[in-house]
PDB file of C-alpha atoms in Angstrom:
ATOM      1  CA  UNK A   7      11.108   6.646 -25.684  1.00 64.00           C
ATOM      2  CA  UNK A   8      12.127   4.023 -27.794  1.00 78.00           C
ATOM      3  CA  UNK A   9      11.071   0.647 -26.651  1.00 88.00           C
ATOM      4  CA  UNK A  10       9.496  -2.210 -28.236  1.00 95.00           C
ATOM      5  CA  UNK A  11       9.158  -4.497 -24.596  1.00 97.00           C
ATOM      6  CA  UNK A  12       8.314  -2.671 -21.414  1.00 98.00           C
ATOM      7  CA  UNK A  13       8.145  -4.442 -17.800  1.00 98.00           C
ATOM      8  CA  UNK A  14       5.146  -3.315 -16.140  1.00 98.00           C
ATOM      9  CA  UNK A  15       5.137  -1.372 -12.973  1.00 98.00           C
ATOM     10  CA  UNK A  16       4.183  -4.361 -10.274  1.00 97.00           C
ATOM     11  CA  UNK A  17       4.048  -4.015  -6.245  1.00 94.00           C
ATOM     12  CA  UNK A  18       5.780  -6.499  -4.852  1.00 94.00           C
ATOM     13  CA  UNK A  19       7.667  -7.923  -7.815  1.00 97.00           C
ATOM     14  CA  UNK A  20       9.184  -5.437  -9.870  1.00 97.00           C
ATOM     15  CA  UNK A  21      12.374  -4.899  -7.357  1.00 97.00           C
ATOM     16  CA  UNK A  22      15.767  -4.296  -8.934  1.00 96.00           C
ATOM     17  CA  UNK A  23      17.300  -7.722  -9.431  1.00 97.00           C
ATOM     18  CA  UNK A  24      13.556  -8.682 -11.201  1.00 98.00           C
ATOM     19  CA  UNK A  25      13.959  -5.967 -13.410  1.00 97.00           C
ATOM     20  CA  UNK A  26      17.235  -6.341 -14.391  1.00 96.00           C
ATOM     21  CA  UNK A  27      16.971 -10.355 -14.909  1.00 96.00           C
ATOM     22  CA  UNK A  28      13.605  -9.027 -17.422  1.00 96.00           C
ATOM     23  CA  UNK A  29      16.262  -6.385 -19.165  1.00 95.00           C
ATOM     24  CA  UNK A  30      19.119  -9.531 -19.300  1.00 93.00           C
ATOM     25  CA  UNK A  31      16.379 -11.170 -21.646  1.00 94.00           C
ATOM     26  CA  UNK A  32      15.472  -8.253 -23.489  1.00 94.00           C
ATOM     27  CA  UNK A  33      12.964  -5.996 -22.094  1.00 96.00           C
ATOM     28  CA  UNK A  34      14.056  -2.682 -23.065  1.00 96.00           C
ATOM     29  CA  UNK A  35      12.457  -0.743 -20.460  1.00 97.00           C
ATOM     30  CA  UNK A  36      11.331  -1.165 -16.913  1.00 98.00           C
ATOM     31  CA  UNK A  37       9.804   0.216 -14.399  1.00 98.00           C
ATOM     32  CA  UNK A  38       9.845   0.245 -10.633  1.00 98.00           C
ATOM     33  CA  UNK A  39       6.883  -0.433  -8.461  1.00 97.00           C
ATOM     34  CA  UNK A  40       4.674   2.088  -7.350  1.00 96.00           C
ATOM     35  CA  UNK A  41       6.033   4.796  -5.236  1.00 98.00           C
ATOM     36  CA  UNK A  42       3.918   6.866  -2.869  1.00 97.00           C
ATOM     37  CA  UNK A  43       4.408  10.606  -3.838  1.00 97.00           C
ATOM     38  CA  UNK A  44       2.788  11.367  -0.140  1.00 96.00           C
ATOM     39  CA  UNK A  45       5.466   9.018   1.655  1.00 96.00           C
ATOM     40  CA  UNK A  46       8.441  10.502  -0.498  1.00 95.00           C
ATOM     41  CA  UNK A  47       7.530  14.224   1.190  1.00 91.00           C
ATOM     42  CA  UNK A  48       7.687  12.295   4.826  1.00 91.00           C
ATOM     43  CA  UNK A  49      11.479  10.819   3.455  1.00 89.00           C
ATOM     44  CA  UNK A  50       9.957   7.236   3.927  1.00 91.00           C
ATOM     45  CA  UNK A  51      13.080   4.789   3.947  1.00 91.00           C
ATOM     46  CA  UNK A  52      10.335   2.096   2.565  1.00 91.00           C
ATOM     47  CA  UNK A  53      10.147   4.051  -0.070  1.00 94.00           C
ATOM     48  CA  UNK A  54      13.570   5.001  -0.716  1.00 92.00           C
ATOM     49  CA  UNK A  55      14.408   1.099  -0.777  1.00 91.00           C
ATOM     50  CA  UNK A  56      11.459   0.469  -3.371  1.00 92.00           C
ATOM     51  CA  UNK A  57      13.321   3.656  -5.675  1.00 93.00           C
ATOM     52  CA  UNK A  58      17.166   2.036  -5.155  1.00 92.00           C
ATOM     53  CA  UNK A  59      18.065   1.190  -8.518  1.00 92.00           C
ATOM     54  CA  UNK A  60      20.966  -0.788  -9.337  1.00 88.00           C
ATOM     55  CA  UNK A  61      24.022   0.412 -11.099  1.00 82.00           C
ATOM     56  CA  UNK A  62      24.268  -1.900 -14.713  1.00 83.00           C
ATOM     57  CA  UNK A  63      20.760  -1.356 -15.212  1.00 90.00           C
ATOM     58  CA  UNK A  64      19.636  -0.493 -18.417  1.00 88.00           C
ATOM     59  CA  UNK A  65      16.682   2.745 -18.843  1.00 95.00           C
ATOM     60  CA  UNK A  66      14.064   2.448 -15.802  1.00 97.00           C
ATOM     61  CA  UNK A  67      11.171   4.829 -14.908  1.00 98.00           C
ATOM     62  CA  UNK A  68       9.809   5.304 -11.971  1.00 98.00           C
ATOM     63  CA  UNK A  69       6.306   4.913 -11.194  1.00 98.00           C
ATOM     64  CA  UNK A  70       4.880   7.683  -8.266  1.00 98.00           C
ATOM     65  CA  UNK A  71       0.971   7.660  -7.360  1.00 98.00           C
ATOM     66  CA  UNK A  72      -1.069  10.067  -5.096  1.00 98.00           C
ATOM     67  CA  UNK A  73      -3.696  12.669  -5.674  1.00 98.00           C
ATOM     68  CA  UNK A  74      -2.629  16.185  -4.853  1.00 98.00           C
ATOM     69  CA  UNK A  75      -1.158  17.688  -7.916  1.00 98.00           C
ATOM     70  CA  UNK A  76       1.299  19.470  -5.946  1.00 98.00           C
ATOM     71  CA  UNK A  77       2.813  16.483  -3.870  1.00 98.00           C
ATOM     72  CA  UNK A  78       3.030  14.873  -7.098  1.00 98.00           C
ATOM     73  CA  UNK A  79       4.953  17.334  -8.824  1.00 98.00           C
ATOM     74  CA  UNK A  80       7.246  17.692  -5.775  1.00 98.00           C
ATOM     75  CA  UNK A  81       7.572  14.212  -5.758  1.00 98.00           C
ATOM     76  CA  UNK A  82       9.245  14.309  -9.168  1.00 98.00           C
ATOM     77  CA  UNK A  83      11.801  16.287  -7.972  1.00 97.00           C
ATOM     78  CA  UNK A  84      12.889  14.466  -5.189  1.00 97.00           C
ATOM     79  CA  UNK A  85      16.827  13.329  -5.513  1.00 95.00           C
ATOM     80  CA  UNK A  86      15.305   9.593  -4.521  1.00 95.00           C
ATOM     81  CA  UNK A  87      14.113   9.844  -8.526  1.00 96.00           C
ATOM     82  CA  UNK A  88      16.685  12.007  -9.931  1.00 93.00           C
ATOM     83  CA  UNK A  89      19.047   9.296 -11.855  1.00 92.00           C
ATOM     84  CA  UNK A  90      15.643   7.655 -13.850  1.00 97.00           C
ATOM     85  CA  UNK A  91      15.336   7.714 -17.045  1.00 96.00           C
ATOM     86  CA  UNK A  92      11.504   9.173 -16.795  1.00 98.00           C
ATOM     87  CA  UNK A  93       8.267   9.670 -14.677  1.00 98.00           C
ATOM     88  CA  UNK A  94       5.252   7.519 -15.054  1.00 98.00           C
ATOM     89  CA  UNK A  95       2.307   8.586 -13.285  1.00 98.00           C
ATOM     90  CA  UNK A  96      -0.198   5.748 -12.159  1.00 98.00           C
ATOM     91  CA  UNK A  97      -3.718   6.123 -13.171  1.00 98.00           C
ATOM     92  CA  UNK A  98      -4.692   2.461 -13.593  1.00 98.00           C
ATOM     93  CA  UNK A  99      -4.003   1.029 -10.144  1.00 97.00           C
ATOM     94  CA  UNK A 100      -7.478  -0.733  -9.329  1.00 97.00           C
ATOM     95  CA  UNK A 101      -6.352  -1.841  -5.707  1.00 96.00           C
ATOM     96  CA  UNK A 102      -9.431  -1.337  -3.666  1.00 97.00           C
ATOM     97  CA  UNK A 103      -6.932   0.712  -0.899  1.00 96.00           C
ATOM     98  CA  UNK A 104      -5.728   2.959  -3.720  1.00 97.00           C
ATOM     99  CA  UNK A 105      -8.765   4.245  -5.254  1.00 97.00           C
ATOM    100  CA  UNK A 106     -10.898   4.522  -1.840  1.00 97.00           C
ATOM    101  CA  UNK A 107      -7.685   7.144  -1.431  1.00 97.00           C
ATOM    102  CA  UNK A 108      -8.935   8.423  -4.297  1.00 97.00           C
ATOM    103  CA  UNK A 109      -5.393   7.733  -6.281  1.00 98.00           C
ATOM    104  CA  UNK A 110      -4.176   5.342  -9.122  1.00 98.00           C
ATOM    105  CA  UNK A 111      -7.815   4.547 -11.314  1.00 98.00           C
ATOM    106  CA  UNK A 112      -9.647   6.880  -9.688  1.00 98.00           C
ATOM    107  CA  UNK A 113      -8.554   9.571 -11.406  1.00 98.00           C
ATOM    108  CA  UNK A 114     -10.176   8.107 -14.199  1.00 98.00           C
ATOM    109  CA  UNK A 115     -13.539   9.619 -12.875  1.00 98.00           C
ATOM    110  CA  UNK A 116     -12.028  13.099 -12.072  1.00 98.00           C
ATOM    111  CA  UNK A 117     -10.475  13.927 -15.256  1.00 98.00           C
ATOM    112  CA  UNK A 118      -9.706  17.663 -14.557  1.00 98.00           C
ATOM    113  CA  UNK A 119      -7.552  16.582 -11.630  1.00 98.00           C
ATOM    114  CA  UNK A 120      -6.092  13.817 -13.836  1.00 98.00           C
ATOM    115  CA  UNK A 121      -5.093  16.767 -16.265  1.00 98.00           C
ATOM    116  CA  UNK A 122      -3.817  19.052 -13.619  1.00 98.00           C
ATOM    117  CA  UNK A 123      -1.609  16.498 -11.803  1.00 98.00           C
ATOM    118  CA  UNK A 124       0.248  15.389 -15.265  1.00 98.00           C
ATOM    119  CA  UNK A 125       0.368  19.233 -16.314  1.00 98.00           C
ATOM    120  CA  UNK A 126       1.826  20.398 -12.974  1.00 98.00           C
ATOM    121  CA  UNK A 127       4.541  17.464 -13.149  1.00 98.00           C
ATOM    122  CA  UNK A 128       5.252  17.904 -16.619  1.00 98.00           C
ATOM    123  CA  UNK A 129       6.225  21.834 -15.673  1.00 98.00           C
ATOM    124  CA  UNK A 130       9.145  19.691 -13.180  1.00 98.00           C
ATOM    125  CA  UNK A 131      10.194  16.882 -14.827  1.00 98.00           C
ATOM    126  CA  UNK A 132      12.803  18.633 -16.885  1.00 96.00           C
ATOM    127  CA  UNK A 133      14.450  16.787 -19.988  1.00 96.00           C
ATOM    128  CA  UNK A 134      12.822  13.456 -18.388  1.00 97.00           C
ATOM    129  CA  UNK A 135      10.071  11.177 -20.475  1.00 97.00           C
ATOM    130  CA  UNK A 136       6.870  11.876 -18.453  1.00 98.00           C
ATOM    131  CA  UNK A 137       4.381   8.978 -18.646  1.00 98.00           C
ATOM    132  CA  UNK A 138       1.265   7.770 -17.724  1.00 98.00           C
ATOM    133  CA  UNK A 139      -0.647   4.276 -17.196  1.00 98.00           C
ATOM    134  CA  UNK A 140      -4.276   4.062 -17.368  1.00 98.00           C
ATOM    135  CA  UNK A 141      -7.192   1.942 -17.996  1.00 98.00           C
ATOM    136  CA  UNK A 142      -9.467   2.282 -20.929  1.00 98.00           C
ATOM    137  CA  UNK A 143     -12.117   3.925 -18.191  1.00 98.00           C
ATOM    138  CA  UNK A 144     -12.982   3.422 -14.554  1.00 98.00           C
ATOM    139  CA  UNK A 145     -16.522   1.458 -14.831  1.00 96.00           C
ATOM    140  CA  UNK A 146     -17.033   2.523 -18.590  1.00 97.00           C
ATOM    141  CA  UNK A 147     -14.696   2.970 -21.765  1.00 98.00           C
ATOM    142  CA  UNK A 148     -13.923   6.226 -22.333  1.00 98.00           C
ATOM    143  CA  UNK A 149     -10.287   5.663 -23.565  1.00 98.00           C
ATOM    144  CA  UNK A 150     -10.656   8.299 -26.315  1.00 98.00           C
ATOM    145  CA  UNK A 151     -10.973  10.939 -24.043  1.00 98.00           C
ATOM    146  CA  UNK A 152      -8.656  10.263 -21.345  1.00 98.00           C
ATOM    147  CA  UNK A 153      -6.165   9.543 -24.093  1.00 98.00           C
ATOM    148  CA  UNK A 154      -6.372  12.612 -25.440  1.00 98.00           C
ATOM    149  CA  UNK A 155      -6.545  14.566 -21.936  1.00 98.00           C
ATOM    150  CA  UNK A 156      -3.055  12.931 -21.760  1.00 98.00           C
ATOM    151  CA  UNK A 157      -1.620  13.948 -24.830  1.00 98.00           C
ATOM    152  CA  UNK A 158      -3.171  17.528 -24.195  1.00 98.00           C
ATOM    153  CA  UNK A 159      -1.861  17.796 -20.451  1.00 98.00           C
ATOM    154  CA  UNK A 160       1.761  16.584 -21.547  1.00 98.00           C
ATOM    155  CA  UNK A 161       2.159  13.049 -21.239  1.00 98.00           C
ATOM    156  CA  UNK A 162       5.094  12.117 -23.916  1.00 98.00           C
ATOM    157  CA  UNK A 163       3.780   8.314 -23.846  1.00 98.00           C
ATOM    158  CA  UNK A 164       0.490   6.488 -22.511  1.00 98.00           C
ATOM    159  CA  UNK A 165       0.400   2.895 -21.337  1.00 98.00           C
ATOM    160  CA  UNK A 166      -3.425   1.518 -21.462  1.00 98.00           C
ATOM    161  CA  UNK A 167      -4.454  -2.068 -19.913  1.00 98.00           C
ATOM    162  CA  UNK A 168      -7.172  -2.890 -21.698  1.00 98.00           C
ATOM    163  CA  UNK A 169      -9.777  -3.267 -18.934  1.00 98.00           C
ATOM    164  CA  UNK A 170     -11.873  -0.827 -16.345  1.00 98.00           C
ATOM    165  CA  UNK A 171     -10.830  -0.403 -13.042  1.00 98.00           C
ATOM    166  CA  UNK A 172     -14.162  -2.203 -11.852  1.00 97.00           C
ATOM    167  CA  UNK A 173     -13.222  -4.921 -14.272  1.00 97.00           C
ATOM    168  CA  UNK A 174      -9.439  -5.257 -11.855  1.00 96.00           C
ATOM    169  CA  UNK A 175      -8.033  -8.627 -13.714  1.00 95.00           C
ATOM    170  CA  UNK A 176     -11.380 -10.486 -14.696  1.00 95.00           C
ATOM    171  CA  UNK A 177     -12.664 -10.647 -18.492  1.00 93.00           C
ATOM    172  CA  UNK A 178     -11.222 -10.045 -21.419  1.00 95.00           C
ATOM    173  CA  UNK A 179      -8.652  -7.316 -22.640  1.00 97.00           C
ATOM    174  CA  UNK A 180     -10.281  -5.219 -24.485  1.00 98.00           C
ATOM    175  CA  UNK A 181      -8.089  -4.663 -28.032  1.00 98.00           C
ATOM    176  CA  UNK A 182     -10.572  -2.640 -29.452  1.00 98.00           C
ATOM    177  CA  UNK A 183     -10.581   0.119 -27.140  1.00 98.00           C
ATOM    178  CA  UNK A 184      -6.533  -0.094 -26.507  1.00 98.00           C
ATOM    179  CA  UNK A 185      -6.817   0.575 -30.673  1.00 98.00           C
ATOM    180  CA  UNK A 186      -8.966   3.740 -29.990  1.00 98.00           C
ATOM    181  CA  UNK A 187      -6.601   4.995 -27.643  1.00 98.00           C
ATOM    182  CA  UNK A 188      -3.678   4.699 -30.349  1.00 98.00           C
ATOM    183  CA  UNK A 189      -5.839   6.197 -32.999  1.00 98.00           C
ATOM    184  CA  UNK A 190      -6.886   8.978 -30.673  1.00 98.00           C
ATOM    185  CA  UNK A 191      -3.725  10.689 -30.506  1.00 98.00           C
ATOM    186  CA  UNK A 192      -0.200  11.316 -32.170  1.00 98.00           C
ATOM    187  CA  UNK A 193       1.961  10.259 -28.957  1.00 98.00           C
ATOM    188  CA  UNK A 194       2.850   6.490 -28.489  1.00 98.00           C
ATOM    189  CA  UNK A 195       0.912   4.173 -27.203  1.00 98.00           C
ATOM    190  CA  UNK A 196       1.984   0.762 -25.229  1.00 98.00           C
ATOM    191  CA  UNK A 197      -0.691  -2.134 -24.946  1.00 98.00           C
ATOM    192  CA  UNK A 198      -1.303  -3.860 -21.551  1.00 98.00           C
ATOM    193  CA  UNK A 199      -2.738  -7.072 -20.453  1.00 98.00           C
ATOM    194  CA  UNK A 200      -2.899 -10.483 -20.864  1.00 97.00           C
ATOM    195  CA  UNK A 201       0.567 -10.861 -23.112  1.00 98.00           C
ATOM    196  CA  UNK A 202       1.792 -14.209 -21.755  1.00 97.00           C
ATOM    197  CA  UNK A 203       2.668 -15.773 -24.978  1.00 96.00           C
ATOM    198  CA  UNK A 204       3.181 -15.347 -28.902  1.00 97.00           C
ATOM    199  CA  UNK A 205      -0.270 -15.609 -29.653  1.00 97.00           C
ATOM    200  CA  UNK A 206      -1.535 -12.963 -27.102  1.00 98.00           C
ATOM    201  CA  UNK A 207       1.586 -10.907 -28.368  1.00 98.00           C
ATOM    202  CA  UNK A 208       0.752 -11.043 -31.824  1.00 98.00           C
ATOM    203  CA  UNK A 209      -2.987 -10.089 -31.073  1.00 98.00           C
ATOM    204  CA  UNK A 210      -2.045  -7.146 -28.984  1.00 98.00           C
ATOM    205  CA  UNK A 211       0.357  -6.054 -31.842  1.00 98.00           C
ATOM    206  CA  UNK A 212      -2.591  -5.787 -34.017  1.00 98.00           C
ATOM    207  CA  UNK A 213      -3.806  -2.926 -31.683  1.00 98.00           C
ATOM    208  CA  UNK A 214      -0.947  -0.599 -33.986  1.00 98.00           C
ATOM    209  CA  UNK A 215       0.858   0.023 -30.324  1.00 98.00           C
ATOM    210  CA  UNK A 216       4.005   1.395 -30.508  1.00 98.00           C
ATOM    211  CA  UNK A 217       5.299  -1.493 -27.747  1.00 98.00           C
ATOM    212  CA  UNK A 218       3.466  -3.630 -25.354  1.00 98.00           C
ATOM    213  CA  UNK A 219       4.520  -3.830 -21.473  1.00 98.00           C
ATOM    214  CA  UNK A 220       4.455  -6.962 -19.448  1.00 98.00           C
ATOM    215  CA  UNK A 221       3.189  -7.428 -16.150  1.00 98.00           C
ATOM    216  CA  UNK A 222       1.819 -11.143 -15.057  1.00 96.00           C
ATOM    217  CA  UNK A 223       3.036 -13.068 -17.901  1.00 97.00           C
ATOM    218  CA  UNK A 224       6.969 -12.161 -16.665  1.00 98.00           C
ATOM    219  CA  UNK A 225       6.468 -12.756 -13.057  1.00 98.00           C
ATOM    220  CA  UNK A 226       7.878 -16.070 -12.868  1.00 97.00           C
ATOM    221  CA  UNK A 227       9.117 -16.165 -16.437  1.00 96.00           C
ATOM    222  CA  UNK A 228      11.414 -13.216 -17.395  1.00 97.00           C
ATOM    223  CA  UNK A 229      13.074 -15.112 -20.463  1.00 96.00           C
ATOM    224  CA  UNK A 230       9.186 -14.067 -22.387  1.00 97.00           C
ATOM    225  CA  UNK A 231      11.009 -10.860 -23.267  1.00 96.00           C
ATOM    226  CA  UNK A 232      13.407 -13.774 -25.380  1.00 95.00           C
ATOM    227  CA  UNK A 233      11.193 -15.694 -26.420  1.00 95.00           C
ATOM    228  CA  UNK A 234       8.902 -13.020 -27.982  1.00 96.00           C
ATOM    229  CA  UNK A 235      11.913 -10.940 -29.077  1.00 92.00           C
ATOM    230  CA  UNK A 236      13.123 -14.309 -31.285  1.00 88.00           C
ATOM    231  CA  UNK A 237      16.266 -13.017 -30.398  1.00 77.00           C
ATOM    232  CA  UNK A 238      17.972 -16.630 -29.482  1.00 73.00           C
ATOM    233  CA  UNK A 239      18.900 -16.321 -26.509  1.00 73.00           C
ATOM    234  CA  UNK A 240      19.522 -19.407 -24.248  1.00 79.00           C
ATOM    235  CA  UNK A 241      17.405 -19.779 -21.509  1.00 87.00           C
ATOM    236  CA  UNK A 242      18.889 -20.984 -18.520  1.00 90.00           C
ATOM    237  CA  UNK A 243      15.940 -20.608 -15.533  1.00 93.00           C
ATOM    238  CA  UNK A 244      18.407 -21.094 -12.711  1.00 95.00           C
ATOM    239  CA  UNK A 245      20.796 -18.949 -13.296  1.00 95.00           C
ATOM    240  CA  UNK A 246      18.087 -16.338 -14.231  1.00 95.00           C
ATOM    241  CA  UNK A 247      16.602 -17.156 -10.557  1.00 97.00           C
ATOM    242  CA  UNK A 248      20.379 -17.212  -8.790  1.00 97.00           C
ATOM    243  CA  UNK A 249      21.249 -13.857 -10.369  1.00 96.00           C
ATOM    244  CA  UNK A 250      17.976 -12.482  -9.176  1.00 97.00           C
ATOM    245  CA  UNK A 251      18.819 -13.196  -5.798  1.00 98.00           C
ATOM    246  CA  UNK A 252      22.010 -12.316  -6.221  1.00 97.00           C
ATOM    247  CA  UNK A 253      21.082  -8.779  -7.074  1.00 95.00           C
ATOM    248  CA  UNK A 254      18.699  -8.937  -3.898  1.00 96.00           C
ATOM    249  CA  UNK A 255      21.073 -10.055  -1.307  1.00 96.00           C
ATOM    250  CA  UNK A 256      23.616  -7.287  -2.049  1.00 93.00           C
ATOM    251  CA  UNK A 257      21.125  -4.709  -1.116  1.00 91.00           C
ATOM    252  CA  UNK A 258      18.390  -6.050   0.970  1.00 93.00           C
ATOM    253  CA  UNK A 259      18.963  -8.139   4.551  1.00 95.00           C
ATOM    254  CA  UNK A 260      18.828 -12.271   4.518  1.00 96.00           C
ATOM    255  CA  UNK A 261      16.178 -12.383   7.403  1.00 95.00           C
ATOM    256  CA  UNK A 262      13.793  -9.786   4.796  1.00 95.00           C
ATOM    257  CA  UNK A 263      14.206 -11.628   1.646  1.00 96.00           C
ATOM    258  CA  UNK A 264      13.601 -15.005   3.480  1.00 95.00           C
ATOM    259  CA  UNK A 265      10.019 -14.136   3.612  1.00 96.00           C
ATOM    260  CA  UNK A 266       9.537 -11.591   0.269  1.00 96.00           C
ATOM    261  CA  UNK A 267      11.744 -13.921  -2.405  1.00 97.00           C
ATOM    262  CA  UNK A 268       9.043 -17.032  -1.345  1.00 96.00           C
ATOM    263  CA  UNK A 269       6.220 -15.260  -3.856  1.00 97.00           C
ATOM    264  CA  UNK A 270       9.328 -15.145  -6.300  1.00 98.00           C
ATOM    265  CA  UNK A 271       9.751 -18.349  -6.462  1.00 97.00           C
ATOM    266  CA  UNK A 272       6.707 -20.078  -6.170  1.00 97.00           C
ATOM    267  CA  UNK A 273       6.374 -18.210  -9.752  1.00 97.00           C
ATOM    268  CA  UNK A 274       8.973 -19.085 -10.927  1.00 97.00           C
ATOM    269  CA  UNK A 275       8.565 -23.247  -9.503  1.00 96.00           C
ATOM    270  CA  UNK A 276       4.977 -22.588 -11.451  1.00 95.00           C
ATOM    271  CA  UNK A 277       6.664 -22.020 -14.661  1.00 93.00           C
ATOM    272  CA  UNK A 278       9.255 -24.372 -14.669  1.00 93.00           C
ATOM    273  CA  UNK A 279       6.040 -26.986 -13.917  1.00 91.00           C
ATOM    274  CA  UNK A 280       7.480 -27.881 -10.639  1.00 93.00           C
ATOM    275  CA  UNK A 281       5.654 -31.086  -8.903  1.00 93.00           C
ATOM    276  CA  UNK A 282       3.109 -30.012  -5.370  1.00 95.00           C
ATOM    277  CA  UNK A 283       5.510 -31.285  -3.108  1.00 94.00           C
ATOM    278  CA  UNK A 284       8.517 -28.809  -4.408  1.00 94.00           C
ATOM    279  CA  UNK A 285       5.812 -26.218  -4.746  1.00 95.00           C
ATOM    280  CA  UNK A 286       5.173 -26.771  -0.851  1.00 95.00           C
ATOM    281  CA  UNK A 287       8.620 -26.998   0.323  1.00 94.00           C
ATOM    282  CA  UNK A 288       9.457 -23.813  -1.337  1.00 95.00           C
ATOM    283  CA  UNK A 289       6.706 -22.275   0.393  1.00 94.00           C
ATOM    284  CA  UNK A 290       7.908 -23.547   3.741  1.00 93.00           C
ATOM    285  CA  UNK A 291      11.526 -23.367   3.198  1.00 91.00           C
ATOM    286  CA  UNK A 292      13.518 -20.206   5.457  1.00 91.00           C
ATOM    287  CA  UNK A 293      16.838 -20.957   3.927  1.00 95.00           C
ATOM    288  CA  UNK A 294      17.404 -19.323   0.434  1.00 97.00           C
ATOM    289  CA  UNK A 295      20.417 -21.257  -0.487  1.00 97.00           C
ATOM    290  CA  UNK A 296      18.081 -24.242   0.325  1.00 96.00           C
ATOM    291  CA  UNK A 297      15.865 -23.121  -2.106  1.00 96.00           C
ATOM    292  CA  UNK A 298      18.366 -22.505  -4.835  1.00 96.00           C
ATOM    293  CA  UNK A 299      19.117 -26.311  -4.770  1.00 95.00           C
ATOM    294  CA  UNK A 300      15.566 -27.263  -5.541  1.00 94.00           C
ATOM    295  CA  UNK A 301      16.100 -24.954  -8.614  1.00 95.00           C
ATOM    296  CA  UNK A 302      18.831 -26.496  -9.725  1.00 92.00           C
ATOM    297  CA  UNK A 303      17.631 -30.144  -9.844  1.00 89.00           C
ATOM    298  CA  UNK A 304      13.835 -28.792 -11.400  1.00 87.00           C
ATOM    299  CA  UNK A 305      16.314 -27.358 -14.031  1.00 77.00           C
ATOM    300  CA  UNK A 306      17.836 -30.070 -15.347  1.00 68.00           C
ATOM    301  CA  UNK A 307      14.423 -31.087 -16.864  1.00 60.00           C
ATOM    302  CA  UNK A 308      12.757 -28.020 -17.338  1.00 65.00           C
ATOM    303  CA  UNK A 309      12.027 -27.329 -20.856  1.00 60.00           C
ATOM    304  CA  UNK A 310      10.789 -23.540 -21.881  1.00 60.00           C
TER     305      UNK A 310
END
């Protein structure tokens, strides 16, 4: 997979027009959120709605958790997944809900069923890039080795954030480890965490990842795939924002997106240093077109 910026796999904000707004400014791969390998055997429609992908998007992967080695590798087969690009497997969630399931990170401490799960779906996944995103350890680094139970069980690529699973989002990354894990084994390697800006960029790079994937540092900012790329591109933050909802409204129903674009855009009001008082009407505010307005006069003066 050739890909120098990914879009990280993120519940509740990596939905189709997101992603394709991120690949519009140059992120060369994305991914969708997380999809429930358990709920895609019970044909869950929430599911099936998370997995619609839209039709000029460029390469997207799909990201499928769970635990049981064979619901995961049926899950890859599934039709809801068959016109991705690739399979990523998540073993770096650290959502207190997911690992007390005993999925996403806490595989980490099970590494046996961690090795069985990828080598079952690799046996499935056909011609398709099979992934997988971890941490650099669940309460301790052991990067080394789950890297290279990766490589061993068949992953073609690894994504590693740079923390534990106890860690979640506190502390630093940790560059070090993320550098073991590329030097551990002879399949790419993506770095994770904390790239919001050229400097953090620049310090992941010196990890020797093949690519680095975004997660927080897009959400409310997709034109950091431009600005990091140096690729010139203007940036024009409402249009970015319309054509996100654009993409939304021809698939999803007013009365839903009402409530789930609000996190959107107090991101996006965030980074284009929009005043308390916007900040608060956007949070109140039940009419998206309403919305779009206070976009449009906040861009006038916003300066990237």
């Amino acid at each position: 997979m050739n890909a120098k910026f990914v879009l990280a796999p993120m519940a509740g904000y990596s939905d189709v027009g997101f992603r394709q707004v991120c690949a519009d400014y140059g992120a060369d791969l994305t991914f969708t959120e997380m999809l429930s390998a358990q709920a895609m055997k019970y044909e869950s429609e929430k599911t099936k709605s998370l997995a619609f992908r839209g039709n000029n998007e460029k390469a997207v992967i799909a990201q499928i958790f769970g635990k049981d080695a064979s619901v995961m590798a049926e899950a890859v087969q599934n039709p809801i997944l068959q016109n991705f690009e690739g399979i990523d497997i998540n073993m770096g969630c650290p959502a207190p809900k997911i690992i007390k399931n005993g999925e996403g990170s806490a595989l980490l401490k099970n590494l046996p069923l961690a090795s069985k799960i990828i080598s079952e779906c690799k046996k499935v996944v056909g011609d398709k890039t099979l992934s997988v995103k971890v941490r650099i350890g669940f309460d301790f680094n052991n990067i080394s080795q789950i890297a290279k139970m990766c490589e061993e069980s068949g992953a073609d690529f690894i994504t590693v954030h740079g923390r534990t699973a106890k860690q979640m989002y506190s502390g630093s990354v940790d560059y070090d480890a993320i550098a073991t894990a590329k030097n551990s084994v002879q399949i790419p390697v993506y770095g994770n965490g904390d790239i919001v800006d050229e400097k953090s960029y620049q310090k992941m790079l010196l990890t020797g990842v093949d690519g680095v994937m975004i997660g927080r540092g897009a959400v409310g900012s997709p034109w950091i795939f431009s600005i990091l790329n140096h690729n010139g591109d203007k940036i024009d933050a409402f249009e970015s924002i319309k054509k996100h909802v654009q993409l939304l409204r021809e698939i999803y129903p007013e009365k839903f997106l009402n409530l789930y674009l609000r996190k959107h855009f107090l991101a996006y009001a965030s980074k284009m240093h929009a005043s308390s008082q916007i900040k608060q009407k956007l949070a109140l505010q039940s009419n998206i077109d309403e919305s779009l307005k206070l976009f449009q006069s906040l861009n006038n003066h916003f300066e990237n």
